[in-house]
Coordinates of C-alpha atoms in Angstrom, one line a residue:
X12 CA 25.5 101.8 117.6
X13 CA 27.4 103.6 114.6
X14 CA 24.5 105.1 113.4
X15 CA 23.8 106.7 116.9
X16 CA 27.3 107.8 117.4
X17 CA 27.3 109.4 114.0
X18 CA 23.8 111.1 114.6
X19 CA 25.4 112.9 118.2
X20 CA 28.7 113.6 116.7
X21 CA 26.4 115.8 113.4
X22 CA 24.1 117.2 116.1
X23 CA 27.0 118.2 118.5
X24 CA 29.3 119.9 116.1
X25 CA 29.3 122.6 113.7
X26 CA 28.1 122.6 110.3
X27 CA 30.1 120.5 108.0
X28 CA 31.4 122.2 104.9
X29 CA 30.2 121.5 101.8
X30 CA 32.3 119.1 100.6
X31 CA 32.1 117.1 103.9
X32 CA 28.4 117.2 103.0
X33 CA 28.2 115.1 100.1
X34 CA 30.7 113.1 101.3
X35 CA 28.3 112.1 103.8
X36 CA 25.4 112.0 101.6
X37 CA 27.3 110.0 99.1
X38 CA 28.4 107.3 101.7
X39 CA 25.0 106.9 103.2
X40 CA 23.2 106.7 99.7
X41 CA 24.4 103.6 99.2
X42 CA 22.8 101.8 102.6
X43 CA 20.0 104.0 102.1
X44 CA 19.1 102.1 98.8
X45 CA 19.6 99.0 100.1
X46 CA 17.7 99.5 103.0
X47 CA 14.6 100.6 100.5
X48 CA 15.2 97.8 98.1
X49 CA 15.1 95.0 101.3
X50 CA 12.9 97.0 103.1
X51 CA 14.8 96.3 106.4
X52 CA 15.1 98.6 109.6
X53 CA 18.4 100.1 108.7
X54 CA 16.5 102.8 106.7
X55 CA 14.4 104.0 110.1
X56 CA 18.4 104.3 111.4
X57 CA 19.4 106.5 108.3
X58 CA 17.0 108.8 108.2
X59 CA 17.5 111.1 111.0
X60 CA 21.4 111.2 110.1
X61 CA 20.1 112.4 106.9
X62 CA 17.3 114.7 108.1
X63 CA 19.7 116.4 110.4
X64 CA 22.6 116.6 108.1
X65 CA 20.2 118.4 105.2
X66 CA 18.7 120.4 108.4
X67 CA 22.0 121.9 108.8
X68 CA 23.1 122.5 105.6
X69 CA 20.7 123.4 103.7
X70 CA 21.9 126.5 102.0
X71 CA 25.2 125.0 102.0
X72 CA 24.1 122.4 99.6
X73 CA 21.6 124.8 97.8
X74 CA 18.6 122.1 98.8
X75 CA 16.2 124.4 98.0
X76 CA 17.2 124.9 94.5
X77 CA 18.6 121.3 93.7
X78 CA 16.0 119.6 95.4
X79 CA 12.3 122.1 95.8
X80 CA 9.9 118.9 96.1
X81 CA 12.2 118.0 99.7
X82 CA 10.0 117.4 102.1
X83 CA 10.4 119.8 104.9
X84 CA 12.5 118.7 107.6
X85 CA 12.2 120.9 111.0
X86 CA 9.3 119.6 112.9
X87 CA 7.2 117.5 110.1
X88 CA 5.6 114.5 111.7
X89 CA 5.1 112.6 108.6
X90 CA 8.6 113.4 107.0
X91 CA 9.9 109.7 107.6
X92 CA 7.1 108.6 104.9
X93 CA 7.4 111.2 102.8
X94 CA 11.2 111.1 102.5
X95 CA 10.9 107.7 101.9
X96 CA 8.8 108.3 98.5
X97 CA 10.9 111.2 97.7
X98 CA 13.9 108.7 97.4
X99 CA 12.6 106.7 94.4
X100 CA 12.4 110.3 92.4
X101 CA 14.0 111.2 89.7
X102 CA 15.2 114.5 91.5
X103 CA 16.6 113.0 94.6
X104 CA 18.5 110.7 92.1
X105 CA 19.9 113.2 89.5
X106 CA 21.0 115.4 93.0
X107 CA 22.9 112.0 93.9
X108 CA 24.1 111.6 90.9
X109 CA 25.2 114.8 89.4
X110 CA 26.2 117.3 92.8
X111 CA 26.9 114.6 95.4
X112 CA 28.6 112.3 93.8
X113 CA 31.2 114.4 92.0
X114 CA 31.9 116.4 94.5
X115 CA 32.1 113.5 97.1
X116 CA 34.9 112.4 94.5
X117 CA 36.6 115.4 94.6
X118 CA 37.0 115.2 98.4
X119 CA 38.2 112.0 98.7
X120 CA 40.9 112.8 96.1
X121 CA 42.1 115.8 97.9
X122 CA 42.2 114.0 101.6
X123 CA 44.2 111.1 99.7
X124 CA 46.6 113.8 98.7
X125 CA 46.6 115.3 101.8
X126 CA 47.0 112.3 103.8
X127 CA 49.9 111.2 101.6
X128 CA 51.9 114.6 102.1
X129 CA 51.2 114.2 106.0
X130 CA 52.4 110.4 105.9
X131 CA 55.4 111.5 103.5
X132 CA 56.0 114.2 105.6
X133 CA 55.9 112.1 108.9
X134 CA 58.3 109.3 107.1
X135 CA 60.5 112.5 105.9
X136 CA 60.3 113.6 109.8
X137 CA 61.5 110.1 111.1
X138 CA 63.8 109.6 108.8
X139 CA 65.8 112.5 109.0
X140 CA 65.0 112.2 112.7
X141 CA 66.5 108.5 112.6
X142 CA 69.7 109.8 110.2
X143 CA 70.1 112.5 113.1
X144 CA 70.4 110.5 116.0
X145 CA 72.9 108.0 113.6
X146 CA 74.7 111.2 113.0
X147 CA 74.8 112.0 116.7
X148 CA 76.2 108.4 117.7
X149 CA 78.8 108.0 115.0
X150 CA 79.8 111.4 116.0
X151 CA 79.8 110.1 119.7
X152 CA 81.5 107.7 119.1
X153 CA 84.3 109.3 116.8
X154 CA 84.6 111.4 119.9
X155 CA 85.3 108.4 121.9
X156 CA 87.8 106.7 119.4
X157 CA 89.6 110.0 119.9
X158 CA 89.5 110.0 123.6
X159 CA 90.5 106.7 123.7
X160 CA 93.3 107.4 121.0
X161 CA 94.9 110.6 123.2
X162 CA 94.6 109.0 126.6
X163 CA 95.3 104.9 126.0
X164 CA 96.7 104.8 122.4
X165 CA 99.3 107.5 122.4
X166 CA 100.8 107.3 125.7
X167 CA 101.4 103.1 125.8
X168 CA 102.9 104.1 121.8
X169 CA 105.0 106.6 123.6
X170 CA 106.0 104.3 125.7
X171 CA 106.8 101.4 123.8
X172 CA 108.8 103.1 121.7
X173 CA 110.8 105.0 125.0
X174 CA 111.1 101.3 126.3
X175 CA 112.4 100.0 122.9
X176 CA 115.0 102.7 122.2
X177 CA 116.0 102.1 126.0
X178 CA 116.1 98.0 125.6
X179 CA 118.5 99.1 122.3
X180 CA 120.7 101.2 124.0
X181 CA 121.2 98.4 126.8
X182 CA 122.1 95.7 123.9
X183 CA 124.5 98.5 122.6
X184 CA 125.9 99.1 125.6
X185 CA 126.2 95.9 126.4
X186 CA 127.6 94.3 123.1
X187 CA 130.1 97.5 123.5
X188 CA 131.7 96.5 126.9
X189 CA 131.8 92.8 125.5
X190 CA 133.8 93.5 122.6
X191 CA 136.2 95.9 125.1
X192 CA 136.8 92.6 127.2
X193 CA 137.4 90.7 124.5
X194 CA 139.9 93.0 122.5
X195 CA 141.8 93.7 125.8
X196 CA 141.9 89.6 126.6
X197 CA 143.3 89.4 123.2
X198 CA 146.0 91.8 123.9
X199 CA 146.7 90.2 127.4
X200 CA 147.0 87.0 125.6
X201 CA 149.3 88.1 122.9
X202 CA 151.5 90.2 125.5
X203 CA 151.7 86.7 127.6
X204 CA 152.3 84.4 125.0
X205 CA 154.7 86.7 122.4
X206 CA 158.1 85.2 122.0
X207 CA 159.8 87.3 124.8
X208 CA 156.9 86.7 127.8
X209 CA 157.1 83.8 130.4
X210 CA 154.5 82.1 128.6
X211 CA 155.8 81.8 125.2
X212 CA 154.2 79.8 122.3
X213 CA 156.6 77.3 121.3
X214 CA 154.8 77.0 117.7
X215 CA 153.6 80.4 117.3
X216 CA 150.9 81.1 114.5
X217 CA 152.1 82.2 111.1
X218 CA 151.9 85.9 111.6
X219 CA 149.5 88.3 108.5
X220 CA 150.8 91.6 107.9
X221 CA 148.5 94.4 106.3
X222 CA 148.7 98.5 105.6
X223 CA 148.3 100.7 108.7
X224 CA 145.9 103.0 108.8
X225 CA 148.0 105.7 109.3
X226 CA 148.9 108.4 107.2
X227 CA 151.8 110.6 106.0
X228 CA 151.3 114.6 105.2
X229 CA 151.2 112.8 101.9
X230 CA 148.6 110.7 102.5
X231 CA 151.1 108.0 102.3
X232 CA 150.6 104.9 104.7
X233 CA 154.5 103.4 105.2
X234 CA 153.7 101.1 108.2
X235 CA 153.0 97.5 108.1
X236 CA 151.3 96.0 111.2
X237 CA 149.8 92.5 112.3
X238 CA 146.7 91.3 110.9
X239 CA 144.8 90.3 113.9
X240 CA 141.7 89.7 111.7
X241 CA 143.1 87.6 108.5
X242 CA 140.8 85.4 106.6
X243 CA 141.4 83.4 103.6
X244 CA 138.2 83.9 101.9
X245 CA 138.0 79.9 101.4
X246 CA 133.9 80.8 101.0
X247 CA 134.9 82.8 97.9
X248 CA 137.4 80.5 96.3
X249 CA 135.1 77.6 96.8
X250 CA 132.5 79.4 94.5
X251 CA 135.3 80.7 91.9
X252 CA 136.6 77.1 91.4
X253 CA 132.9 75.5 91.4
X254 CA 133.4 73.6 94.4
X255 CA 130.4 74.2 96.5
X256 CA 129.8 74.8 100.3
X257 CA 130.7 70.7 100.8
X258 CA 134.1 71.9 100.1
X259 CA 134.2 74.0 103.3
X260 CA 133.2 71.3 105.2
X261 CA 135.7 68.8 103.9
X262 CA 138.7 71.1 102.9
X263 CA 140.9 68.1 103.1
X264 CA 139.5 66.5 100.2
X265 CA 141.5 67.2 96.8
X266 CA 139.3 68.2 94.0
X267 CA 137.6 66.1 91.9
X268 CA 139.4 63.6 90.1
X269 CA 137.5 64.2 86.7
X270 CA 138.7 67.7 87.2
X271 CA 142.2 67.3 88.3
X272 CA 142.7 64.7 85.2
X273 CA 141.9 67.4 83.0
X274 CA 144.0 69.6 84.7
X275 CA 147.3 67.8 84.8
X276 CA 149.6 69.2 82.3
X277 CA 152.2 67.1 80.6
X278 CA 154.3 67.4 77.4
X279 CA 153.0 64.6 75.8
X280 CA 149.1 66.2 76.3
X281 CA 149.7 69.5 76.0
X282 CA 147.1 72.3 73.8
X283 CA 147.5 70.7 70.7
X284 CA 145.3 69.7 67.6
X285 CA 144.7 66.1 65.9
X286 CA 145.8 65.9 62.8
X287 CA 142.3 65.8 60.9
X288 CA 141.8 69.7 63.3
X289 CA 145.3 71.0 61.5
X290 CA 144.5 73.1 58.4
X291 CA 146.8 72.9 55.6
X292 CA 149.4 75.4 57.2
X293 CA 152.5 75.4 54.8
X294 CA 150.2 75.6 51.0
X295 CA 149.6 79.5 49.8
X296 CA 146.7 80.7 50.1
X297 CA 144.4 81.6 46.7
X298 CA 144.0 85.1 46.0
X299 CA 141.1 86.5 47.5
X300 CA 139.4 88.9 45.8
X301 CA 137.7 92.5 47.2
X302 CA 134.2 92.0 46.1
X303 CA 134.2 88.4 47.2
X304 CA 130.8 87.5 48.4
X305 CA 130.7 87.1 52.4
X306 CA 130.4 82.9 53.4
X307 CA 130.1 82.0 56.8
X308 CA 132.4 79.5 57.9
X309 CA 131.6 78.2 61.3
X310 CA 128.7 79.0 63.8
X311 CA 128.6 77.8 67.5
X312 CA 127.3 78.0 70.6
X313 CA 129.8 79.6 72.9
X314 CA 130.6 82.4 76.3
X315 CA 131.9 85.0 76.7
X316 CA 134.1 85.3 79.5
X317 CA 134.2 89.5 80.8
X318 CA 135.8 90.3 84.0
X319 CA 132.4 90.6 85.5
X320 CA 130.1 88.3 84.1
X321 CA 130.0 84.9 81.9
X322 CA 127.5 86.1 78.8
X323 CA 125.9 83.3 76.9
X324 CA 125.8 83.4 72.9
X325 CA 126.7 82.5 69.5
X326 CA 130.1 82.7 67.4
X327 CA 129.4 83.3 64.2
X328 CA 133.1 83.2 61.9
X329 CA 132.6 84.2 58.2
X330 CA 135.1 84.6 55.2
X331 CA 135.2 88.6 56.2
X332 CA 134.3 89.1 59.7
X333 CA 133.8 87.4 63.3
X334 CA 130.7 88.0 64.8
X335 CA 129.0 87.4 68.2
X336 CA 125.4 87.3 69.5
X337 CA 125.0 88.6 73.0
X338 CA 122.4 85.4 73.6
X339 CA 121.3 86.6 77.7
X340 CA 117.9 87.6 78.5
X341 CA 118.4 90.5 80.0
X342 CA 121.0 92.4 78.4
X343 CA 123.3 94.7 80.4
X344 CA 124.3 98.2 79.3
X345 CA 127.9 98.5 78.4
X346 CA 130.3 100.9 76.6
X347 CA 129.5 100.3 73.0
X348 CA 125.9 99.8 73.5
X349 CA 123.3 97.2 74.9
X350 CA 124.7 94.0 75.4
X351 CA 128.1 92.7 74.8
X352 CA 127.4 92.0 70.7
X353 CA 130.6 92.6 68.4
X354 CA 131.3 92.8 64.8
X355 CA 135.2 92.7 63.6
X356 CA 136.7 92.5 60.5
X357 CA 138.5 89.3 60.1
X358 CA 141.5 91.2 58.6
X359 CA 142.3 92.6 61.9
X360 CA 142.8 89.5 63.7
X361 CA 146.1 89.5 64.7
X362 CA 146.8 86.3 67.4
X363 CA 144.4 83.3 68.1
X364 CA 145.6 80.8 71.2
X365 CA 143.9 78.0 72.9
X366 CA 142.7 78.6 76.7
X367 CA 141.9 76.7 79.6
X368 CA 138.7 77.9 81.2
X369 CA 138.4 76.5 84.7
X370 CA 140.9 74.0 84.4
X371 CA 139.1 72.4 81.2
X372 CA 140.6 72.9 77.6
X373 CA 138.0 74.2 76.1
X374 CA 138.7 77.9 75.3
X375 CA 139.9 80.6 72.8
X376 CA 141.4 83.8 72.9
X377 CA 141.3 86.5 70.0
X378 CA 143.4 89.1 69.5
X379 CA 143.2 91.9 67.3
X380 CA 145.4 94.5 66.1
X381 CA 143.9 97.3 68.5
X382 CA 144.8 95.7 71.5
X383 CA 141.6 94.6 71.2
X384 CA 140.9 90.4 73.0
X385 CA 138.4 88.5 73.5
X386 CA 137.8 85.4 75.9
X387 CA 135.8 82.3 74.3
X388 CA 134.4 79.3 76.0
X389 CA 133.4 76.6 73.9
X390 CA 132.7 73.1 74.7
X391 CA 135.4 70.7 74.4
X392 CA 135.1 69.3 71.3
X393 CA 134.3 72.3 69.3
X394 CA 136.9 74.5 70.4
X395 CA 139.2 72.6 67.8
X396 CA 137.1 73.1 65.2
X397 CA 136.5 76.6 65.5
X398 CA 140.7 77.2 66.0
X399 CA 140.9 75.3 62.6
X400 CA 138.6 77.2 60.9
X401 CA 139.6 80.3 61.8
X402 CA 143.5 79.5 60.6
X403 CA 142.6 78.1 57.5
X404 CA 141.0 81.3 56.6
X405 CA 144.4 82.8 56.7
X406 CA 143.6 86.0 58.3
X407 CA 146.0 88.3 56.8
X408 CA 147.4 90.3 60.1
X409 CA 147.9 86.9 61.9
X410 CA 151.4 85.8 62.8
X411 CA 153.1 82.6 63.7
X412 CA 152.2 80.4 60.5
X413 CA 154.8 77.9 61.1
X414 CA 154.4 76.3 63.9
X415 CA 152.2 73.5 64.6
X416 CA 152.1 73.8 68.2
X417 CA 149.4 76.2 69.4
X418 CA 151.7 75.9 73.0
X419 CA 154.9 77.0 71.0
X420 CA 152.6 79.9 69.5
X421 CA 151.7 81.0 72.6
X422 CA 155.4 80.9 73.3
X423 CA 156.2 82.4 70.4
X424 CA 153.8 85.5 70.9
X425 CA 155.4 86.9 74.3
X426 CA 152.0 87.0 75.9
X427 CA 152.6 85.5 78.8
X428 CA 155.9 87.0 79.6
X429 CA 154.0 90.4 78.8
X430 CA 151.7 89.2 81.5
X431 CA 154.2 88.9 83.8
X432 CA 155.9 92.0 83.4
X433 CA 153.0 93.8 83.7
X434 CA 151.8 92.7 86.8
X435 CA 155.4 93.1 88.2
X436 CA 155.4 97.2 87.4
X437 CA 152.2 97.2 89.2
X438 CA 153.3 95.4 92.1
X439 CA 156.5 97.5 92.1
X440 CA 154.0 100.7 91.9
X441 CA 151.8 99.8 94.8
X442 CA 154.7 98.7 97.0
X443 CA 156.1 102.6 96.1
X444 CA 153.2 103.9 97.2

């Protein structure tokens, strides 16, 4: 049935060109051989495909000069035979071999190549057709995210917000008017129940006075009125004296015992030293001389206490100078540097007294001969031992040799009552103002 369709389709169309030619040629070779090797009936089907295919192209494929012994092929009732001997020639083989078959080659190397740009081509086609059409719906629905953003998102934004700022204003308004009732109930009440109404508090409260706001042309303000607001900060002290938040709870409750032990004063246990802590106060010193090489005396762990913060470090006291190691992790920018280090010469100290530090003898305070003091906690113990070592250095500005009493130095140095003057001017100051 192929062999019938083939022989109408070369007898109905045009000419084949000459590569299409030997294409054929070569492709029907090949069963042609077979079928004279066997012997079988598929060479009676191949020979008219042939015969009309080298009928019609016989000057195409130059038959008459490739192939002269060809039997003729228009009308020759014994061509069937005589083909079938010309195909065991050497002629019809050598025409196979060196025209058909090359050139059968050729073609189907250039219809590979063009069937691959036509199938690269169509993939090219559908792809960008496919990446088109992707284009088109992520632009579609871009277009929809934005019509659904200008019409849905934006309007219920608009109007949360509206409705917000509105429930706000309520609460304001509200919390307002509130605190109107309640500050003219407060006045009602204190206009009923002051000491000249009908409803008189027998036990008034203790009355708090504080500065008016008002103001003189001098920007003075003269006038004392009621503090309706006073509050004794209890939160604050609790945390200055190291009580905690139970202490709020239970403000009854004394403090500690441990602490308020160490905090009772009494003659007889007074800031004083044992008498293995007292250096020998009374014997003259040795000559020192200039070029004396620098010992260090004493080292310990100690803070100091600023107005501002409690700074952890080290006390380092040597034959010349008194040093101290700023020993916090994050060091704090101050006026003479980074961190609260110092360096002084011991020849400038001028005053050293013992200190309580909340409540708890275990501090020391320096003074120096530029006004300059500093604020040492130490632990209990070593506070002694660093006050002894430091007077039996003999510092040569220090004062007050011969007493043994560091309470009776203390008294002796007019610090306190310094103190106290001092704050008195600047009460007197502020209550001129």
């Amino acid at each position: 049935l192929a062999y019938v369709k083939l022989h109408s389709l070369l007898q109905t169309t045009s000419a084949p060109r000459r590569d299409e030619a030997c294409y054929l040629l070569g492709k029907l070779e090949t069963p042609l051989r077979r079928s004279l090797d066997s012997r079988s009936e598929a060479f009676s089907w191949l020979v008219p495909i042939i015969r009309t295919l080298m009928d019609q192209c016989y000057e195409t494929l130059q038959l008459q000069q490739f192939l002269p012994s060809l039997p003729p092929t228009n009308g020759s009732p014994t061509f069937y035979e005589d083909f079938q001997l010309f195909c065991s020639t050497p002629e019809w083989r050598g025409f196979i071999e060196k025209h058909v078959q090359p050139t059968m080659a050729q073609f189907e190397m250039d219809t590979f190549a063009r069937s691959h740009d036509l199938m690269s081509n169509f993939w090219n086609a559908c792809y960008d057709a496919m990446m088109s059409s992707s284009q088109r719906r992520e632009q579609e629905k871009a277009a929809s995210r934005k019509l659904f953003q200008e019409l849905v998102l934006e309007p219920a934004a608009k109007r949360c917000k509206a409705e917000n700022a509105r429930h706000a204003n309520v609460l304001k308004q509200a919390n307002n008017h509130h605190s109107t009732v309640l500050k003219q109930w407060r006045s009602l009440c204190r206009l009923l129940t002051s000491p000249r109404s009908a409803w008189a508090d027998r036990n008034p409260p203790e009355v708090r006075w504080k500065l008016s706001s008002a103001e003189t042309y001098s920007r003075m303000r003269l006038k004392l009125v009621p503090n309706l607001n006073f509050d004794q900060h209890l939160e604050a002290s609790a945390l200055r004296d190291n009580l905690g938040a139970d202490h709020l709870q239970n403000p009854a409750e004394s403090l500690p015992l441990a602490m308020a032990k160490e905090a009772k004063v009494s003659e007889m246990e007074d800031d004083q030293l044992a008498e293995e802590d007292l250096p020998v106060l009374d014997n003259q010193a040795e000559p020192k001389e200039q070029n004396q090489r620098e010992k260090l005396v004493v080292s310990e762990d100690c803070e100091l206490i600023t107005t501002v913060a409690v700074v952890p470090g080290r006390l380092e006291v040597t034959t010349q100078h008194v040093y101290f190691y700023d020993g916090s992790s994050e060091k704090e920018e101050t006026e003479g540097g980074i961190g609260y280090d110092f360096k002084r010469p011991l020849s400038h100290l001028r005053e050293v007294h013992l200190r309580r530090y909340n409540l708890r003898r275990s501090a020391l305070e320096l003074f120096f001969i530029d006004q300059a003091n500093y604020f040492l906690n130490f632990r209990k113990k070593v506070r002694n031992k660093v006050y002894s070592c430091i007077l039996g250095l003999r510092p040569p500005s220090q004062t007050y040799f011969g007493s043994r009493s560091p309470q009776e130095l203390l008294k002796a140095s007019g610090l306190t009552q310094k103190w106290v003057l001092r704050e008195i001017s600047n009460f007197e100051y502020l209550m001129q103002l």
